[in-house]
Amino acid sequence: MSKPILQIALDVPLARLFDYLSAGQHVQVGQRVLVPFGRRNQIGIVMALADSSEFAIEKLKPITQVFSDEVPLDAEVLSLIKFSADYYHYPFGQALLAALPARLRQVAPAVARKQYCYQITGAGQQVDMESLPKRQRVLRMVLQALQNEGAQSEAALDALSGSARKAAKELVSLGYAVTEQVLAVKRVPAILETPQPALNAEQAAAVASITQEVQTFKAWLLHGITGSGKTEVYIRLMQHVLQQQEAHGAAQHSAQVLVLVPEINLTPQLEARFRARLPQYHLVSLHSSLSESERLHNWQLAQSGAAQIIIGTRLSIFTPIPHLKLILIDEEHDSSYKQQDSMRYHARDVALVRAKRLNIPVVMGSATPALESWYNAMGSQVQGVSATPSQTNKYGLLTLKQRAVSAAQLPKIDCIDTTKVNLQHGLTPQLVSALRLRLERKEQSLLFINRRGYSPVLLCTACHWIAPCTRCSSRLVVHLGQKKLRCHHCGHEQRIPHQCPSCGDADLHPTGHGTQRLEQTLASLLSTARIARVDRDSISRKHALVEILDRVHNQEIDILVGTQMLAKGHDFPNLTLVGVIDTDSALHSPDFRASERLFAQLMQVAGRAGRADKAGQVIIQTAFPDHALFNALRSQDYASYANDLLLEREQVQFPPYVFTALLRAEAHDFSLVQQFLQLAFTGARALSQHVVTYDPVRPQMERLKGMERGYILMHAHQRPALQKLLTQLVYQLRSEPIAAKVRWAVDVNPLEF
DNA sequence: AGCACGCCGACT
DNA sequence: GTCGGCGTGCTC
């Protein structure tokens, strides 16, 4: 007799489970159920079965429905989500439900794209073919196929005969066959398999190292410059792992691989390459541009083991993958792996935990690894970088220094001092003549500017008033095309005023340069050039980016102007010049991670120049050409720059030398935020001597979307001390009345302040 | 988080 | 006289 009490996780911000009566229904752990909760019905996941409840038994309600036709979530994923919810101090039920495809969070049953599969019964097996009427040719044919070849899918039946499905149904009604629903596996049309390129020595060494230890947990950092062929290493590793068959009971299961990729853009390219090179394996993707039914279907294919390659963005780290044997993380330094709301998890860190628990390898690739990863791969190898043995050499380090296309040269990088030349509309003469040269040679150029819009500020020349956002502590950006002022933080829009609201003067000037203005300037300066702009404003439609990139490939574009959207993974063989307009603000940002990010970004854009056999040039306009960052960039020396940054971080005791966490709070009324944070601050100080807690402060963006913000920072040398404090602090705060009046959240290992 | 209940201001 | 403002409290 099954246990009568069900402990169920629900999508509510309460860190506990809810007890229900199973009402005699057979229910398993991990199963999806519908339960009455307050006045409404909620979807829940069964976490445990029990004989008794701490809650008054007469108050327990019976569950409404069990979705018993669905595969329950496996213990491994449930436990991974439990770990994450604890580690990131987020309510477990919400973490769990958020990890499911939206279709599974809705009350309606999830109608998966399923198809019937026919299986022979014992009775059917015994049937003598001769006992069936000779004239029912198709019926006999189907029965024979079932007897001799086993289960038949609808597609297989269709291949036998047009009326085979009808015959199969008849066999079912005779009791000779049964149907079972299986997931429809959509066969991707065969792509011409591209030939396997030869590996260079470095690639071969990397593959060999990893495949040697492919049966156990190990984290690998694959540090390879742009164009060094990291993708080829991924492909070889997948081939190696997928060829292994795993005996699981009587049946053989193919291994599965999870590939994590940063958000948007990049996915189709990598996916296409994997499909072309690994056409024999079933590949599915999980990302935000899928429709909800596609997402559900792909998720179920991963869960059922039918999909062997799962390529997805950060949320896919929580997908059930029963035969997971390898995790690949492309561009591991990318900040889109960190969720910036609800549960603030880092998919890379969760992946490391998952791999460790499964005892499988995880391979993180990047040209510019996150400093945390570099530190874990380096440790004592770096001169001057000290670390305790437990923190060092945690990762295996594999380096790819050569570009895979042997003819390809590293681009030449020049910094032009903007303080020593006359700028024409923000452009140095050197950059303008370099652009002219490319036009003459019929080569392409890319201009990188990290500001969209026409100009970042609207300034009154008379009284120096600057158009502010009313809901955020930010300036409104001028968008001349739509004749609007727009806040890039909250989306607020207003018309461009004709006179200054402060002094009444009509001399309002757009000041500074954005992508739109740069595009306009180029058009007037280089009238023959065909220019395209790529930023969030010009790429409103889903396929707009693809269209523009196609035009670039077809040589219909001479100059591409855009934001960091352009930085990633697009190969343009005829692109030989990259110009970087203005990144100086990041050099002196109060955010200690700004220079790390800028370096990664510039390395990435620089990698766009001269990919094929043509030498590339990178021109960076800056007022600080001697900055250490540019020196390192010129020599394309990530390692020495990263080691310098590590030394700095060690001196000031910043991550990765300490573990940090934030307690963030926001409210319409700042005094509530202050009260709450003060209370939390005193609480945290009292709770632990091993954790350093700083006074409440305000973030760079003090006000956002009409909410006044603040936070306290905590750091510790030992992760467990910090975790313990956070657990106790969150527990205490939940019972404080003020905690209900502000929006607050814990951010473990925050990336932004 | 929802969604109730609950007690005070401007409306048909 | 009601509709509705969002304060506080609960959900197995």
XYZ file of N, CA, C and O in Angstrom, chain A residues 117-227:
444
model
N 3.017 3.670 -31.342
C 3.980 2.657 -31.709
C 3.286 1.334 -31.383
O 2.670 1.198 -30.321
N 3.318 0.373 -32.299
C 2.593 -0.890 -32.081
C 3.547 -1.977 -31.643
O 4.654 -2.122 -32.162
N 3.083 -2.731 -30.660
C 3.905 -3.775 -30.072
C 3.084 -5.068 -30.069
O 1.876 -5.031 -29.833
N 3.764 -6.158 -30.259
C 3.064 -7.451 -30.281
C 2.693 -7.885 -28.864
O 3.406 -7.576 -27.927
N 1.553 -8.549 -28.715
C 1.193 -9.109 -27.401
C 1.558 -10.596 -27.390
O 1.924 -11.170 -28.427
N 1.460 -11.189 -26.196
C 1.737 -12.625 -26.085
C 0.823 -13.414 -27.014
O 1.270 -14.322 -27.732
N -0.443 -12.997 -26.998
C -1.417 -13.674 -27.866
C -1.015 -13.525 -29.333
O -1.078 -14.487 -30.112
N -0.618 -12.354 -29.690
C -0.235 -12.085 -31.077
C 0.955 -12.903 -31.508
O 1.047 -13.352 -32.655
N 1.864 -13.107 -30.542
C 3.069 -13.880 -30.833
C 2.707 -15.334 -31.194
O 3.348 -15.955 -32.038
N 1.657 -15.818 -30.544
C 1.241 -17.218 -30.720
C 0.448 -17.455 -32.006
O 0.300 -18.594 -32.440
N -0.084 -16.361 -32.552
C -0.990 -16.526 -33.697
C -0.289 -17.194 -34.880
O 0.817 -16.786 -35.269
N -0.913 -18.172 -35.392
C -0.397 -18.831 -36.592
C -0.859 -18.036 -37.799
O -2.045 -17.740 -37.967
N 0.086 -17.668 -38.621
C -0.207 -16.835 -39.777
C -1.317 -17.432 -40.643
O -2.145 -16.718 -41.203
N -1.319 -18.785 -40.704
C -2.273 -19.449 -41.587
C -3.708 -19.325 -41.097
O -4.646 -19.540 -41.850
N -3.870 -18.990 -39.807
C -5.235 -18.881 -39.285
C -5.904 -17.575 -39.732
O -7.100 -17.400 -39.559
N -5.099 -16.687 -40.280
C -5.683 -15.426 -40.757
C -6.104 -15.594 -42.216
O -5.434 -16.292 -42.977
N -7.187 -14.948 -42.573
C -7.638 -15.062 -43.965
C -6.545 -14.612 -44.930
O -5.900 -13.586 -44.704
N -6.334 -15.396 -45.952
C -5.291 -15.105 -46.943
C -5.504 -13.765 -47.642
O -4.573 -13.102 -48.042
N -6.792 -13.390 -47.755
C -7.079 -12.169 -48.504
C -6.655 -10.915 -47.749
O -6.424 -9.875 -48.348
N -6.555 -11.039 -46.406
C -6.125 -9.855 -45.644
C -4.596 -9.766 -45.659
O -3.928 -9.979 -44.664
N -4.112 -9.441 -46.830
C -2.675 -9.438 -47.073
C -1.932 -8.478 -46.139
O -0.931 -8.812 -45.529
N -2.485 -7.276 -46.041
C -1.803 -6.234 -45.245
C -1.781 -6.616 -43.771
O -0.766 -6.461 -43.091
N -2.911 -7.181 -43.316
C -2.991 -7.593 -41.921
C -1.898 -8.606 -41.592
O -1.207 -8.511 -40.582
N -1.742 -9.575 -42.486
C -0.730 -10.611 -42.275
C 0.675 -10.017 -42.318
O 1.541 -10.398 -41.543
N 0.842 -9.070 -43.212
C 2.145 -8.437 -43.364
C 2.539 -7.690 -42.075
O 3.668 -7.802 -41.586
N 1.570 -6.979 -41.536
C 1.834 -6.195 -40.320
C 2.132 -7.126 -39.153
O 3.087 -6.919 -38.399
N 1.329 -8.173 -39.044
C 1.540 -9.120 -37.951
C 2.922 -9.771 -38.058
O 3.640 -9.899 -37.070
N 3.272 -10.108 -39.282
C 4.572 -10.720 -39.498
C 5.711 -9.787 -39.076
O 6.662 -10.197 -38.417
N 5.543 -8.526 -39.455
C 6.570 -7.536 -39.092
C 6.673 -7.416 -37.572
O 7.767 -7.353 -37.007
N 5.504 -7.413 -36.905
C 5.504 -7.305 -35.447
C 6.159 -8.518 -34.804
O 6.914 -8.413 -33.846
N 5.848 -9.704 -35.374
C 6.404 -10.946 -34.813
C 7.910 -11.030 -35.022
O 8.650 -11.415 -34.113
N 8.346 -10.642 -36.197
C 9.756 -10.851 -36.529
C 10.662 -9.678 -36.189
O 11.822 -9.850 -35.831
N 10.133 -8.472 -36.325
C 11.019 -7.309 -36.177
C 10.719 -6.478 -34.931
O 11.393 -5.496 -34.662
N 9.694 -6.869 -34.190
C 9.392 -6.117 -32.969
C 8.544 -4.890 -33.247
O 7.848 -4.806 -34.256
N 8.610 -3.923 -32.335
C 7.736 -2.748 -32.378
C 7.803 -2.025 -33.712
O 8.859 -1.913 -34.326
N 6.647 -1.539 -34.155
C 6.561 -0.817 -35.417
C 6.001 0.591 -35.163
O 4.929 0.745 -34.574
N 6.728 1.579 -35.622
C 6.213 2.948 -35.497
C 5.233 3.202 -36.639
O 5.164 2.431 -37.604
N 4.494 4.286 -36.514
C 3.549 4.628 -37.583
C 4.279 4.838 -38.904
O 3.802 4.443 -39.960
N 5.443 5.458 -38.793
C 6.213 5.708 -40.012
C 6.635 4.387 -40.666
O 6.579 4.248 -41.888
N 7.015 3.426 -39.813
C 7.429 2.128 -40.352
C 6.255 1.428 -41.028
O 6.405 0.801 -42.073
N 5.065 1.557 -40.409
C 3.865 0.950 -40.994
C 3.538 1.577 -42.344
O 3.211 0.880 -43.306
N 3.668 2.912 -42.392
C 3.382 3.599 -43.649
C 4.271 3.071 -44.770
O 3.858 3.019 -45.929
N 5.471 2.712 -44.391
C 6.393 2.199 -45.397
C 5.957 0.820 -45.908
O 6.238 0.460 -47.044
N 5.262 0.063 -45.056
C 4.791 -1.262 -45.463
C 3.653 -1.160 -46.475
O 3.676 -1.796 -47.520
N 2.674 -0.353 -46.094
C 1.516 -0.224 -46.960
C 0.676 0.968 -46.505
O 0.700 1.319 -45.322
N -0.062 1.503 -47.463
C -0.909 2.654 -47.152
C -1.979 2.317 -46.113
O -2.399 3.189 -45.351
N -2.398 1.058 -46.073
C -3.453 0.715 -45.129
C -2.926 -0.069 -43.930
O -3.676 -0.725 -43.216
N -1.615 -0.033 -43.740
C -1.003 -0.788 -42.647
C -1.467 -0.291 -41.283
O -1.632 -1.065 -40.350
N -1.685 1.032 -41.149
C -2.125 1.566 -39.863
C -3.493 1.009 -39.480
O -3.728 0.668 -38.324
N -4.345 0.920 -40.522
C -5.687 0.385 -40.274
C -5.586 -1.072 -39.821
O -6.255 -1.515 -38.874
N -4.711 -1.809 -40.483
C -4.517 -3.227 -40.137
C -3.979 -3.357 -38.714
O -4.404 -4.224 -37.944
N -3.057 -2.476 -38.352
C -2.475 -2.533 -37.010
C -3.557 -2.297 -35.966
O -3.597 -2.954 -34.925
N -4.449 -1.334 -36.246
C -5.548 -1.060 -35.312
C -6.434 -2.292 -35.156
O -6.933 -2.578 -34.062
N -6.610 -2.984 -36.261
C -7.424 -4.197 -36.202
C -6.751 -5.258 -35.326
O -7.410 -5.932 -34.539
N -5.449 -5.357 -35.451
C -4.707 -6.303 -34.609
C -4.872 -5.964 -33.132
O -4.971 -6.844 -32.288
N -4.913 -4.664 -32.858
C -5.122 -4.227 -31.469
C -6.493 -4.703 -30.987
O -6.619 -5.261 -29.887
N -7.507 -4.516 -31.850
C -8.855 -4.901 -31.421
C -8.988 -6.414 -31.290
O -9.812 -6.911 -30.531
N -8.134 -7.157 -32.015
C -8.136 -8.615 -31.886
C -7.350 -9.077 -30.661
O -7.346 -10.255 -30.316
N -6.621 -8.133 -30.036
C -5.824 -8.474 -28.859
C -4.452 -9.016 -29.215
O -3.734 -9.526 -28.369
N -4.074 -8.882 -30.485
C -2.771 -9.405 -30.904
C -1.659 -8.357 -30.769
O -0.483 -8.666 -30.836
N -2.066 -7.099 -30.624
C -1.054 -6.024 -30.519
C -1.555 -4.972 -29.548
O -2.755 -4.891 -29.261
N -0.633 -4.209 -29.009
C -1.008 -3.060 -28.178
C -0.310 -1.817 -28.710
O 0.713 -1.907 -29.397
N -0.881 -0.682 -28.395
C -0.211 0.560 -28.788
C 0.491 1.121 -27.577
O 0.079 0.909 -26.455
N 1.535 1.834 -27.874
C 2.155 2.592 -26.786
C 2.525 3.930 -27.391
O 2.873 4.009 -28.571
N 2.398 4.967 -26.575
C 2.722 6.280 -27.118
C 4.189 6.556 -26.921
O 4.718 6.362 -25.840
N 4.822 6.957 -27.942
C 6.225 7.354 -27.822
C 6.373 8.758 -28.374
O 5.538 9.239 -29.125
N 7.440 9.396 -27.985
C 7.700 10.733 -28.494
C 7.992 10.670 -29.977
O 8.757 9.806 -30.422
N 7.380 11.561 -30.714
C 7.691 11.635 -32.128
C 9.100 12.188 -32.278
O 9.439 13.215 -31.719
N 9.916 11.465 -32.981
C 11.271 11.944 -33.212
C 11.320 12.487 -34.627
O 11.218 11.736 -35.592
N 11.405 13.800 -34.683
C 11.426 14.423 -35.995
C 12.815 14.264 -36.578
O 13.795 14.739 -36.028
N 12.890 13.561 -37.681
C 14.181 13.372 -38.318
C 14.541 14.623 -39.092
O 13.783 15.091 -39.934
N 15.681 15.149 -38.764
C 16.143 16.324 -39.481
C 16.621 15.865 -40.852
O 17.321 14.865 -40.948
N 16.200 16.555 -41.903
C 16.642 16.142 -43.239
C 18.159 16.030 -43.296
O 18.873 16.852 -42.735
N 18.607 14.984 -43.950
C 20.040 14.723 -43.980
C 20.805 15.899 -44.570
O 20.444 16.422 -45.621
N 21.794 16.320 -43.859
C 22.649 17.393 -44.341
C 23.879 16.720 -44.906
O 24.315 15.678 -44.417
N 24.441 17.313 -45.940
C 25.665 16.752 -46.482
C 26.702 16.742 -45.377
O 27.008 17.772 -44.782
N 27.199 15.583 -45.084
C 28.172 15.506 -44.018
C 29.469 16.140 -44.489
O 30.029 15.758 -45.508
N 29.916 17.128 -43.736
C 31.163 17.783 -44.136
C 32.320 16.919 -43.682
O 32.242 16.247 -42.670
N 33.396 16.935 -44.438
C 34.519 16.063 -44.099
C 35.170 16.473 -42.786
O 35.093 17.612 -42.359
N 35.783 15.513 -42.157
C 36.455 15.730 -40.885
C 37.806 16.388 -41.135
O 38.683 15.771 -41.720
N 37.988 17.632 -40.714
C 39.292 18.257 -40.945
C 40.355 17.657 -40.037
O 40.036 17.126 -38.971
N 41.594 17.751 -40.473
C 42.683 17.255 -39.627
C 42.884 18.208 -38.464
O 42.681 19.412 -38.586
N 43.243 17.659 -37.323
C 43.518 18.494 -36.162
C 44.978 18.936 -36.206
O 45.841 18.192 -36.656
N 45.231 20.157 -35.718
C 46.641 20.503 -35.547
C 47.128 19.897 -34.235
O 46.347 19.300 -33.476
N 48.428 20.051 -33.973
C 49.026 19.348 -32.831
C 48.370 19.743 -31.511
O 48.105 18.889 -30.665
N 48.077 21.025 -31.362
C 47.483 21.493 -30.104
C 46.083 20.932 -29.900
O 45.730 20.492 -28.808
N 45.314 20.959 -30.979
C 43.954 20.423 -30.890
C 43.988 18.940 -30.541
O 43.257 18.472 -29.679
N 44.873 18.227 -31.227
C 44.978 16.783 -30.997
C 45.382 16.496 -29.560
O 44.833 15.590 -28.907
N 46.294 17.306 -29.031
C 46.748 17.113 -27.656
C 45.604 17.366 -26.674
O 45.425 16.626 -25.697
N 44.814 18.401 -26.951
C 43.679 18.719 -26.075
C 42.679 17.568 -26.073
O 42.234 17.115 -25.014
N 42.348 17.086 -27.272
C 41.384 15.984 -27.375
C 41.913 14.755 -26.643
O 41.191 14.106 -25.878
N 43.201 14.484 -26.844
C 43.791 13.297 -26.219
C 43.744 13.397 -24.691
O 43.388 12.441 -24.003
N 44.088 14.570 -24.158
C 44.087 14.735 -22.695
C 42.707 14.475 -22.125
O 42.551 13.775 -21.131
N 41.710 15.072 -22.746
C 40.365 14.968 -22.176
C 39.823 13.551 -22.330
O 39.259 12.990 -21.394
N 40.016 12.959 -23.505
C 39.436 11.627 -23.721
C 40.083 10.580 -22.819
O 39.469 9.569 -22.504
N 41.311 10.867 -22.396
C 41.963 9.951 -21.473
C 41.243 9.851 -20.134
O 41.291 8.829 -19.466
N 40.602 10.957 -19.735
C 39.958 10.971 -18.422
C 38.462 11.188 -18.542
O 37.850 11.851 -17.715
N 37.890 10.623 -19.596
C 36.502 10.931 -19.908
C 35.509 10.183 -19.007
O 34.326 10.472 -18.996
N 36.012 9.239 -18.234
C 35.121 8.442 -17.387
C 34.919 9.035 -15.997
O 34.167 8.500 -15.195
N 35.637 10.103 -15.680
C 35.533 10.664 -14.329
C 35.284 12.161 -14.377
O 35.462 12.796 -15.418
N 34.945 12.697 -13.211
C 34.782 14.150 -13.140
C 36.125 14.826 -13.296
O 37.102 14.475 -12.640
N 36.155 15.781 -14.182
C 37.298 16.674 -14.246
C 36.855 17.914 -14.994
O 36.144 17.834 -15.982
N 37.259 19.083 -14.485
C 36.938 20.334 -15.169
C 38.134 20.742 -16.014
O 39.260 20.750 -15.531
N 37.851 21.040 -17.263
C 38.916 21.456 -18.181
C 38.647 22.869 -18.664
O 37.519 23.199 -19.022
N 39.707 23.667 -18.673
C 39.592 24.987 -19.282
C 40.300 24.931 -20.621
O 41.514 24.688 -20.678
N 39.549 25.115 -21.692
C 40.113 25.096 -23.041
C 40.318 26.544 -23.461
O 39.386 27.226 -23.879
N 41.551 27.000 -23.293
C 41.860 28.402 -23.597
C 42.415 28.489 -25.006
O 43.552 28.078 -25.265
N 41.588 29.008 -25.905
C 42.027 29.082 -27.291
C 41.619 30.400 -27.914
O 40.471 30.813 -27.798
N 42.578 31.062 -28.556
C 42.277 32.348 -29.192
C 41.226 32.158 -30.286
O 41.003 31.043 -30.757
N 40.598 33.260 -30.680
C 39.592 33.219 -31.731
C 40.175 32.556 -32.972
O 41.271 32.901 -33.393
N 39.446 31.608 -33.506
C 39.909 30.966 -34.727
C 40.880 29.827 -34.491
O 41.421 29.250 -35.428
